[in-house]
Short mmCIF file of C-alpha atoms in Angstrom, two decimals:
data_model
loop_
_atom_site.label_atom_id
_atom_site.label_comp_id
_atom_site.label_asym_id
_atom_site.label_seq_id
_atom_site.Cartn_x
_atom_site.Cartn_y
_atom_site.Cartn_z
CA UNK A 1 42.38 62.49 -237.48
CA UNK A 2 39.94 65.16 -237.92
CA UNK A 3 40.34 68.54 -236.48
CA UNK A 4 37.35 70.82 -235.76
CA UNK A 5 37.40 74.63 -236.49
CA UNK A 6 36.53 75.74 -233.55
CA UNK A 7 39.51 77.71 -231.46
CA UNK A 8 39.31 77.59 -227.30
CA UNK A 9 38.42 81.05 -227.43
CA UNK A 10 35.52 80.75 -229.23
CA UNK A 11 33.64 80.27 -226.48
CA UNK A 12 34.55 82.99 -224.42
CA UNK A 13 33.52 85.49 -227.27
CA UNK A 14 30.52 84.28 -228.60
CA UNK A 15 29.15 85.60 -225.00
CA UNK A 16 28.18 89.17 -223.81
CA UNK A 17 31.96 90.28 -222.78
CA UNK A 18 33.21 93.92 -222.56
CA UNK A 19 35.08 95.58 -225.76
CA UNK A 20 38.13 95.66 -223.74
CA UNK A 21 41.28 97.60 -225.09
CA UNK A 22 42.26 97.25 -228.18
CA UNK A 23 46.11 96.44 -229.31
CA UNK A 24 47.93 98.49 -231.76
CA UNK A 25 46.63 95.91 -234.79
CA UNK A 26 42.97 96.82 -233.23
CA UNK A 27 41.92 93.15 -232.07
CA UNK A 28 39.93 93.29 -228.42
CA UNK A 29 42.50 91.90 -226.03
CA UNK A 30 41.16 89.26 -223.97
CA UNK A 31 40.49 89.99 -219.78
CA UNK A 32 42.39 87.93 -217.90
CA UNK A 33 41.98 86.62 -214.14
CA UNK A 34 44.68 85.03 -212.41
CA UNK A 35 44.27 82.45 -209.44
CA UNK A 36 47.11 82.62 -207.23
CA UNK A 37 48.28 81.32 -203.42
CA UNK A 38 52.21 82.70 -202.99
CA UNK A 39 54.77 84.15 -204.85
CA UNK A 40 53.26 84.15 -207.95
CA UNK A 41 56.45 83.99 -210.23
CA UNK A 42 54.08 82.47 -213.10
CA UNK A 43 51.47 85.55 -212.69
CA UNK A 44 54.73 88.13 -212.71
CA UNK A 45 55.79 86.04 -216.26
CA UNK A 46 52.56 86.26 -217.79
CA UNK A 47 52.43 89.87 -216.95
CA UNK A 48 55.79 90.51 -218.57
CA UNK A 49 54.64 88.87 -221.86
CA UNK A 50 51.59 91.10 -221.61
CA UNK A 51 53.96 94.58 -220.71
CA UNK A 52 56.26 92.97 -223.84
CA UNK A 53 53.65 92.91 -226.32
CA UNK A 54 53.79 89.26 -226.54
CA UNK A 55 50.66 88.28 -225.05
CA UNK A 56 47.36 89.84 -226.16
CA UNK A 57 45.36 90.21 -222.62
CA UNK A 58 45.18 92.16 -219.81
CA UNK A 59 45.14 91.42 -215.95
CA UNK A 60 41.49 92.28 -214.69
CA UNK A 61 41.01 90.70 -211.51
CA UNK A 62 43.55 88.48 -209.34
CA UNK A 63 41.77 85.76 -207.04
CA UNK A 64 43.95 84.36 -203.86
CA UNK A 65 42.81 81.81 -201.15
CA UNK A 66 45.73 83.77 -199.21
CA UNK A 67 45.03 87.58 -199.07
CA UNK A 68 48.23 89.09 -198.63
CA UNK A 69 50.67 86.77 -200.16
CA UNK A 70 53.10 88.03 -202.70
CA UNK A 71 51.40 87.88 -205.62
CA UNK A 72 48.59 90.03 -204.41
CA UNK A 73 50.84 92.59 -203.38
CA UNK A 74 52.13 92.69 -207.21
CA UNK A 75 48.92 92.70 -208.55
CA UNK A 76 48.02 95.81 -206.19
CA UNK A 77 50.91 97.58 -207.00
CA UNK A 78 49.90 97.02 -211.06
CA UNK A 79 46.49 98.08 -209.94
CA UNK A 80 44.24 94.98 -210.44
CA UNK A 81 41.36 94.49 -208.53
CA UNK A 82 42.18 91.39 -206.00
CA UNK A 83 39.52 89.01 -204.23
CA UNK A 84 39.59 86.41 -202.07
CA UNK A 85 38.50 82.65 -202.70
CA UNK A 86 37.60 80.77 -201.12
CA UNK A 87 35.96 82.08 -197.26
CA UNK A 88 38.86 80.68 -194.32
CA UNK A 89 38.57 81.37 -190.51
CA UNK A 90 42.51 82.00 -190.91
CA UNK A 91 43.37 83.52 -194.39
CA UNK A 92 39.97 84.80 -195.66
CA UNK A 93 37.50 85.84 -193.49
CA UNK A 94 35.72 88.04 -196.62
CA UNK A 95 36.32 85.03 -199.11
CA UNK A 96 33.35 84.59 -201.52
CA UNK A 97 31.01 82.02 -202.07
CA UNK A 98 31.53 79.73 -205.11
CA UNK A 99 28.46 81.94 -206.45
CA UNK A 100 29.98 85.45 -205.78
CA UNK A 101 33.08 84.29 -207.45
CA UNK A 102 31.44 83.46 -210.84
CA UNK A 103 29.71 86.68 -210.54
CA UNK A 104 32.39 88.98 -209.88
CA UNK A 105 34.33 86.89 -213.12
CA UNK A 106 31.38 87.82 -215.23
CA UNK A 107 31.23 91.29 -213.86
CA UNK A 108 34.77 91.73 -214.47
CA UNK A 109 34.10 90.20 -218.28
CA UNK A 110 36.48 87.68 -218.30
CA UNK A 111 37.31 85.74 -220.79
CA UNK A 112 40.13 83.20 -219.63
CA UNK A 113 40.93 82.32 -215.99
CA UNK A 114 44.50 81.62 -215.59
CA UNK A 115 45.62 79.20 -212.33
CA UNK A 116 49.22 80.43 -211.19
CA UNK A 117 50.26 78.39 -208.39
CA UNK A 118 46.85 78.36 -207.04
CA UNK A 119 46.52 75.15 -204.25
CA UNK A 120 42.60 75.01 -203.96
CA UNK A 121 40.52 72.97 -206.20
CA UNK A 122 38.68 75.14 -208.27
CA UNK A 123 34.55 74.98 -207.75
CA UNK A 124 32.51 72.83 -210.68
CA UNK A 125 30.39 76.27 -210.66
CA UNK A 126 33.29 78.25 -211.95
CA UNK A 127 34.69 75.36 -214.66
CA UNK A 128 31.56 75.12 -215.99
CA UNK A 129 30.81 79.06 -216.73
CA UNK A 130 34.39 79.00 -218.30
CA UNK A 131 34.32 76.03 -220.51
CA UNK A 132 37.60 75.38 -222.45
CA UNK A 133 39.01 78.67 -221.05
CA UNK A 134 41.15 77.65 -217.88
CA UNK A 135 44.65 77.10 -217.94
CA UNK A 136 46.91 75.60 -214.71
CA UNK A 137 50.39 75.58 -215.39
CA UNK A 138 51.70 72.10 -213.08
CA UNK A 139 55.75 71.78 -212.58
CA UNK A 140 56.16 67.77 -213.56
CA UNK A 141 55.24 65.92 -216.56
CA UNK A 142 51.55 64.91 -216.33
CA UNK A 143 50.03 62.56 -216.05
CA UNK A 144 52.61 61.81 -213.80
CA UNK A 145 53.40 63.34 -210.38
CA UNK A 146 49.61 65.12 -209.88
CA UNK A 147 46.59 65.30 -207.91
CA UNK A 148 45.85 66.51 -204.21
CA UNK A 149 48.75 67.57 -202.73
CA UNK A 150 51.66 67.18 -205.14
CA UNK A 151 52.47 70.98 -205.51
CA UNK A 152 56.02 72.90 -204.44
CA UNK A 153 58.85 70.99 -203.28
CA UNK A 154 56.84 67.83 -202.80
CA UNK A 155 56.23 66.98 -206.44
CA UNK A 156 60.27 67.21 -207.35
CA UNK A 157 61.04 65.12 -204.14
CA UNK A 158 58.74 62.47 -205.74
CA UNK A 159 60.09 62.73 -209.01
CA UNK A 160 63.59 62.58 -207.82
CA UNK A 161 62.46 59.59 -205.68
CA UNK A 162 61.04 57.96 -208.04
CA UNK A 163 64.23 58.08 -210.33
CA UNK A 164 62.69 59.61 -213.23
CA UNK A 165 65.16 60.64 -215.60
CA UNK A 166 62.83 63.81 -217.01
CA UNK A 167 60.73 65.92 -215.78
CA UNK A 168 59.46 69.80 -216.67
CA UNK A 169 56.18 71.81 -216.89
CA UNK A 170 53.02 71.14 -218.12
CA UNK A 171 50.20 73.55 -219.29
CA UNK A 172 46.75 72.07 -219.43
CA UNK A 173 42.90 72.78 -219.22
CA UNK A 174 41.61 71.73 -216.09
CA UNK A 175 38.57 70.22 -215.03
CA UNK A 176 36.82 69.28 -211.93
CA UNK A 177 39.77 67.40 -210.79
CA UNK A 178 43.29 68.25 -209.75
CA UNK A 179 45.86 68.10 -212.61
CA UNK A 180 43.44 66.01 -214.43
CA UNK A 181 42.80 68.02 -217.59
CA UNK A 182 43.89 67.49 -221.16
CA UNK A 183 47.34 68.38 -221.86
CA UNK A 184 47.96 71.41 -224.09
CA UNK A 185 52.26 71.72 -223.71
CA UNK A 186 55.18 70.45 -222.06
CA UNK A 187 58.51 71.26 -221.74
CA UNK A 188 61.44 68.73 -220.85
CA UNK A 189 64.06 69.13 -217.93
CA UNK A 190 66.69 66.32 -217.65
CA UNK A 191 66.67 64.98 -213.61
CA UNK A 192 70.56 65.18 -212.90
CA UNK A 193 71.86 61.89 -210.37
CA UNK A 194 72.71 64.43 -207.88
CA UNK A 195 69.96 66.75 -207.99
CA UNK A 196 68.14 68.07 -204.88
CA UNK A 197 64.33 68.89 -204.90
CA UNK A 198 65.23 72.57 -205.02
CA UNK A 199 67.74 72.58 -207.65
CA UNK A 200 65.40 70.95 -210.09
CA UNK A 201 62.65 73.23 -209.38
CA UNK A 202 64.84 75.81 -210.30
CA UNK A 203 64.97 74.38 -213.64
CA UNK A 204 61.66 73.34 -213.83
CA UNK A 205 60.76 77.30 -213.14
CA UNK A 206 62.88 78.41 -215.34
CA UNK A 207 61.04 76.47 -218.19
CA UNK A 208 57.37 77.35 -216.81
CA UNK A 209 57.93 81.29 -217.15
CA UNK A 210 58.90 80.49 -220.66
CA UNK A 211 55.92 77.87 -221.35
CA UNK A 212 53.19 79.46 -219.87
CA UNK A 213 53.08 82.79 -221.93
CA UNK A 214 53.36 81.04 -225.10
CA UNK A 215 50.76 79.08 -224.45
CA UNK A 216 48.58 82.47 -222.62
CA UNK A 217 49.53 83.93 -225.93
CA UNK A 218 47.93 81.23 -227.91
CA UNK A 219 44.15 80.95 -226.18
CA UNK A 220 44.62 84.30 -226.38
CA UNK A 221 44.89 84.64 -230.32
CA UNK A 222 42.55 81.32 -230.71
CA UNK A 223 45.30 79.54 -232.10
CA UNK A 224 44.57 76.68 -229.71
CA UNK A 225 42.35 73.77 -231.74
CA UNK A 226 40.55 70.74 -230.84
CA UNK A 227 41.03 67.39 -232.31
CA UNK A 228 37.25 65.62 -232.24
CA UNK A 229 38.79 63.21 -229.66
CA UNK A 230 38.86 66.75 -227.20
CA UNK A 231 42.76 67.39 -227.63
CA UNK A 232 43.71 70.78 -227.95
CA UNK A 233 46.52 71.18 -230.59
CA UNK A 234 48.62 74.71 -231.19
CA UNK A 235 47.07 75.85 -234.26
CA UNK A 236 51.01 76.62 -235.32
CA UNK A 237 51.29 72.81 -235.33
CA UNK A 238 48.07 71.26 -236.52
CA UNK A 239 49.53 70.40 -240.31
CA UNK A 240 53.23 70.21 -238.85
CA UNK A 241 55.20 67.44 -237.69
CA UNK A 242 58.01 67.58 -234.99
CA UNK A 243 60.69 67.56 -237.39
CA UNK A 244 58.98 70.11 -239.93
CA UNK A 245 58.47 72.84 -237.61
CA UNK A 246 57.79 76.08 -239.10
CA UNK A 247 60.70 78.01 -239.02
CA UNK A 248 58.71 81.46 -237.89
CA UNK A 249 56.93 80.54 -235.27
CA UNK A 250 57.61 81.80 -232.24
CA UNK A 251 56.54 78.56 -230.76
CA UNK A 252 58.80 75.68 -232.38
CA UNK A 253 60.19 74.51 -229.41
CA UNK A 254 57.08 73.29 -227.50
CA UNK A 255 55.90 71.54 -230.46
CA UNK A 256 58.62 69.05 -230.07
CA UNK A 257 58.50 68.08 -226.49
CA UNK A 258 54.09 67.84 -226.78
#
């Protein structure tokens, strides 16, 4: 199959973005807005890799349909501008308008927009001003176990229900529809016979704060390709199969589990 030359990021800087900071090699690192709605482990990961030197972005703007909630507390105390999306009679009053939020984005010159645990469907306004530059990080093994209102607790009750024997995290690019994107990386968890929904999301967890930087790390560098069929492929892997991995990259282990 052919694969074009073209990475994800492409898009995001052939238009009018800032300079940004540069890393210690000199290469603009890429601004980064993070949708979140709780805790925001995934956000707190990403930001790790970033304070690590292991992801080259920066946190510019964090976007919550729940003002208040953990993860905009952290990205306060790191000093990141937070908004809320979208307007709500009980969480957010001040919410913007699909409109305002694309604007305040483009303001903010962001490149890649990051969902971290972020419940809300995302408005066709804002996927289409950021083509090929979302990410969603989902905690089962799409296409299985997505759409409206599998998120938390529910979606490894259903797995376990369902007697799957595997399940883990999957990183993807969304699109207008919940968990409906094309699938980018995956990690496998085994589903134990006596699990409970919370010890498997433990797991699960566990394998999403290693996953999801990686991947960050790779729209990041444009070292994500696309096949002409529209699947992205880790650049690491595009000549590689899964049992000629190369042996310095710092992402063998999601190759074999794509």
């Amino acid at each position: 199959m052919v694969l074009t030359c073209r990475a994800a990021s492409d898009v995001a800087q052939s238009s009018d973005r800032g300079q940004g900071s540069q890393n210690k090699e000199g290469s603009r690192k890429k601004r980064i807005a993070v949708f979140v709605s709780g805790g925001g482990s995934n956000y707190k990961a990403i930001q790790a890799a970033i304070d690590a030197g292991k992801v080259n972005g920066e946190v510019v703007a964090v976007i919550s349909d729940k003002p208040g909630c953990k993860a905009t507390e952290f990205a306060s105390e790191k000093g990141v501008h937070v908004s809320a999306y979208p307007k709500s009679a009980k969480f957010a009053p001040e919410g913007l308008s699909a409109e305002d939020l694309v604007q305040l984005l483009r303001e903010k010159k962001v490149d890649i927009v990051l969902l971290a645990g972020f419940l809300k469907l995302l408005p066709a306004e804002l996927v289409k001003a950021f083509p090929q530059a979302i990410l969603n990080i989902h905690p089962a093994l799409l296409p299985a176990f997505g759409g409206k209102g599998f998120y938390g607790l529910r979606v490894h009750s259903a797995v376990i229900k369902s007697g799957a024997w595997f399940s883990g995290p999957t990183v993807h690019f969304i699109d207008e529809n919940y968990d409906a994107g094309v699938i980018v990386a995956q990690r496998i968890v085994r589903v134990l016979p006596t699990d409970t929904p919370e010890e498997l999301q433990a797991r699960v967890l566990k394998e999403e704060h290693y996953l999801y930087p990686i991947v960050v790390s790779a729209l990041c560098d444009g070292r994500i390709r696309w096949r002409d069929d529209g699947v992205p492929i880790l650049e690491d892997y595009m000549h590689s199969s899964p049992t000629e991995l190369p042996e310095t990259s710092s992402c063998r282990n999601v190759q074999a589990i794509i």
